Amino acid sequence: MQVQAARLEQHGQELQIREIELAAPGDGEVLVDVAFAGVNPVDMYAAQGRVAPDGPVPRTLGTEGAGTVDGRAVLVRGHGIGTARDGLWAAAAVVPRVALIDIPDGVGLAQAAAMGVAGV
């Protein structure tokens, strides 16, 4: 599956919007249709190489966000997303199932995406 993503090509350089190929989810992983992704200070630090300097490059940044998995609204965060593996600054992302948090009824995806560190 081809998606657009904000890619870190090299630490300290501007991000590039690229078409990337997403691998099919493996065991314990799911495909998230990303609706909104927060901008967390750790994303800036990762782009500078101050956090996860040994993480894969190029990679998609974005450590937290909200979207849907099989029609279910979820918050996605943690588990190396955006630092040790591709993140959520993309139209879709493959993430560990354990990184999903169900969004309560009445909370929109935009509001949920801002609930992590970016919202605090």
GROMACS .gro file of C-alpha atoms in nm:
model
  120
    1MET     CA    1   0.000   0.000   0.000
    2GLN     CA    2   0.139   0.341  -0.102
    3VAL     CA    3   0.089   0.638   0.134
    4GLN     CA    4   0.226   0.989   0.169
    5ALA     CA    5   0.446   1.046   0.473
    6ALA     CA    6   0.665   1.316   0.629
    7ARG     CA    7   1.007   1.151   0.620
    8LEU     CA    8   1.325   1.223   0.809
    9GLU     CA    9   1.593   1.157   0.548
   10GLN     CA   10   1.886   1.280   0.757
   11HIS     CA   11   1.912   1.421   1.111
   12GLY     CA   12   1.908   1.800   1.120
   13GLN     CA   13   1.754   1.834   0.772
   14GLU     CA   14   1.402   1.942   0.670
   15LEU     CA   15   1.144   1.664   0.648
   16GLN     CA   16   1.045   1.550   0.301
   17ILE     CA   17   0.696   1.447   0.187
   18ARG     CA   18   0.738   1.113   0.013
   19GLU     CA   19   0.528   0.829  -0.121
   20ILE     CA   20   0.629   0.520   0.074
   21GLU     CA   21   0.530   0.157   0.059
   22LEU     CA   22   0.378   0.023   0.382
   23ALA     CA   23   0.448  -0.339   0.460
   24ALA     CA   24   0.155  -0.556   0.556
   25PRO     CA   25   0.103  -0.576   0.933
   26GLY     CA   26   0.290  -0.863   1.095
   27ASP     CA   27   0.202  -1.061   1.405
   28GLY     CA   28   0.081  -0.826   1.677
   29GLU     CA   29   0.056  -0.529   1.439
   30VAL     CA   30  -0.236  -0.339   1.285
   31LEU     CA   31  -0.286  -0.090   1.005
   32VAL     CA   32  -0.408   0.248   1.133
   33ASP     CA   33  -0.583   0.495   0.904
   34VAL     CA   34  -0.426   0.809   1.055
   35ALA     CA   35  -0.665   1.104   1.086
   36PHE     CA   36  -0.458   1.341   1.305
   37ALA     CA   37  -0.109   1.330   1.451
   38GLY     CA   38   0.027   1.548   1.727
   39VAL     CA   39   0.347   1.746   1.717
   40ASN     CA   40   0.537   1.639   2.024
   41PRO     CA   41   0.872   1.787   2.138
   42VAL     CA   42   1.022   1.439   2.108
   43ASP     CA   43   0.951   1.453   1.733
   44MET     CA   44   1.170   1.762   1.704
   45TYR     CA   45   1.440   1.596   1.914
   46ALA     CA   46   1.427   1.285   1.695
   47ALA     CA   47   1.459   1.500   1.382
   48GLN     CA   48   1.768   1.664   1.534
   49GLY     CA   49   1.918   1.327   1.632
   50ARG     CA   50   1.894   1.405   2.006
   51VAL     CA   51   1.642   1.123   2.062
   52ALA     CA   52   1.684   0.780   1.901
   53PRO     CA   53   1.991   0.879   1.699
   54ASP     CA   54   2.039   0.512   1.615
   55GLY     CA   55   1.679   0.475   1.491
   56PRO     CA   56   1.632   0.391   1.125
   57VAL     CA   57   1.681   0.670   0.871
   58PRO     CA   58   1.493   0.744   0.658
   59ARG     CA   59   1.184   0.709   0.876
   60THR     CA   60   0.845   0.867   0.927
   61LEU     CA   61   0.823   1.081   1.239
   62GLY     CA   62   0.517   1.128   1.461
   63THR     CA   63   0.505   0.964   1.803
   64GLU     CA   64   0.133   1.004   1.875
   65GLY     CA   65  -0.194   1.048   1.693
   66ALA     CA   66  -0.547   0.928   1.637
   67GLY     CA   67  -0.721   0.735   1.365
   68THR     CA   68  -0.922   0.425   1.296
   69VAL     CA   69  -0.855   0.053   1.289
   70ASP     CA   70  -1.133  -0.148   1.126
   71GLY     CA   71  -1.372   0.144   1.189
   72ARG     CA   72  -1.279   0.170   1.560
   73ALA     CA   73  -1.152   0.510   1.683
   74VAL     CA   74  -0.813   0.479   1.855
   75LEU     CA   75  -0.536   0.687   2.006
   76VAL     CA   76  -0.191   0.558   1.911
   77ARG     CA   77   0.124   0.622   2.114
   78GLY     CA   78   0.440   0.469   2.258
   79HIS     CA   79   0.623   0.149   2.170
   80GLY     CA   80   0.893   0.319   1.961
   81ILE     CA   81   0.649   0.475   1.715
   82GLY     CA   82   0.830   0.760   1.535
   83THR     CA   83   1.163   0.688   1.702
   84ALA     CA   84   1.260   0.321   1.666
   85ARG     CA   85   1.010   0.255   1.386
   86ASP     CA   86   0.803   0.456   1.140
   87GLY     CA   87   0.556   0.695   1.299
   88LEU     CA   88   0.222   0.860   1.242
   89TRP     CA   89   0.300   1.159   1.019
   90ALA     CA   90   0.152   0.965   0.730
   91ALA     CA   91  -0.185   0.881   0.581
   92ALA     CA   92  -0.161   0.534   0.736
   93ALA     CA   93   0.082   0.346   0.959
   94VAL     CA   94   0.157  -0.007   1.073
   95VAL     CA   95   0.188  -0.008   1.453
   96PRO     CA   96   0.198  -0.260   1.737
   97ARG     CA   97  -0.153  -0.355   1.855
   98VAL     CA   98  -0.043  -0.276   2.213
   99ALA     CA   99   0.004   0.091   2.112
  100LEU     CA  100  -0.373   0.136   2.064
  101ILE     CA  101  -0.599   0.303   2.320
  102ASP     CA  102  -0.974   0.308   2.251
  103ILE     CA  103  -1.118   0.659   2.226
  104PRO     CA  104  -1.429   0.705   2.442
  105ASP     CA  105  -1.762   0.789   2.277
  106GLY     CA  106  -1.808   1.163   2.238
  107VAL     CA  107  -1.438   1.237   2.192
  108GLY     CA  108  -1.342   1.331   1.837
  109LEU     CA  109  -1.028   1.214   1.661
  110ALA     CA  110  -0.882   1.567   1.654
  111GLN     CA  111  -0.929   1.608   2.028
  112ALA     CA  112  -0.792   1.261   2.099
  113ALA     CA  113  -0.478   1.328   1.894
  114ALA     CA  114  -0.404   1.626   2.119
  115MET     CA  115  -0.446   1.428   2.444
  116GLY     CA  116  -0.090   1.300   2.466
  117VAL     CA  117   0.218   1.500   2.552
  118ALA     CA  118   0.135   1.751   2.278
  119GLY     CA  119  -0.190   1.840   2.460
  120VAL     CA  120  -0.034   1.868   2.802
   0.00000   0.00000   0.00000
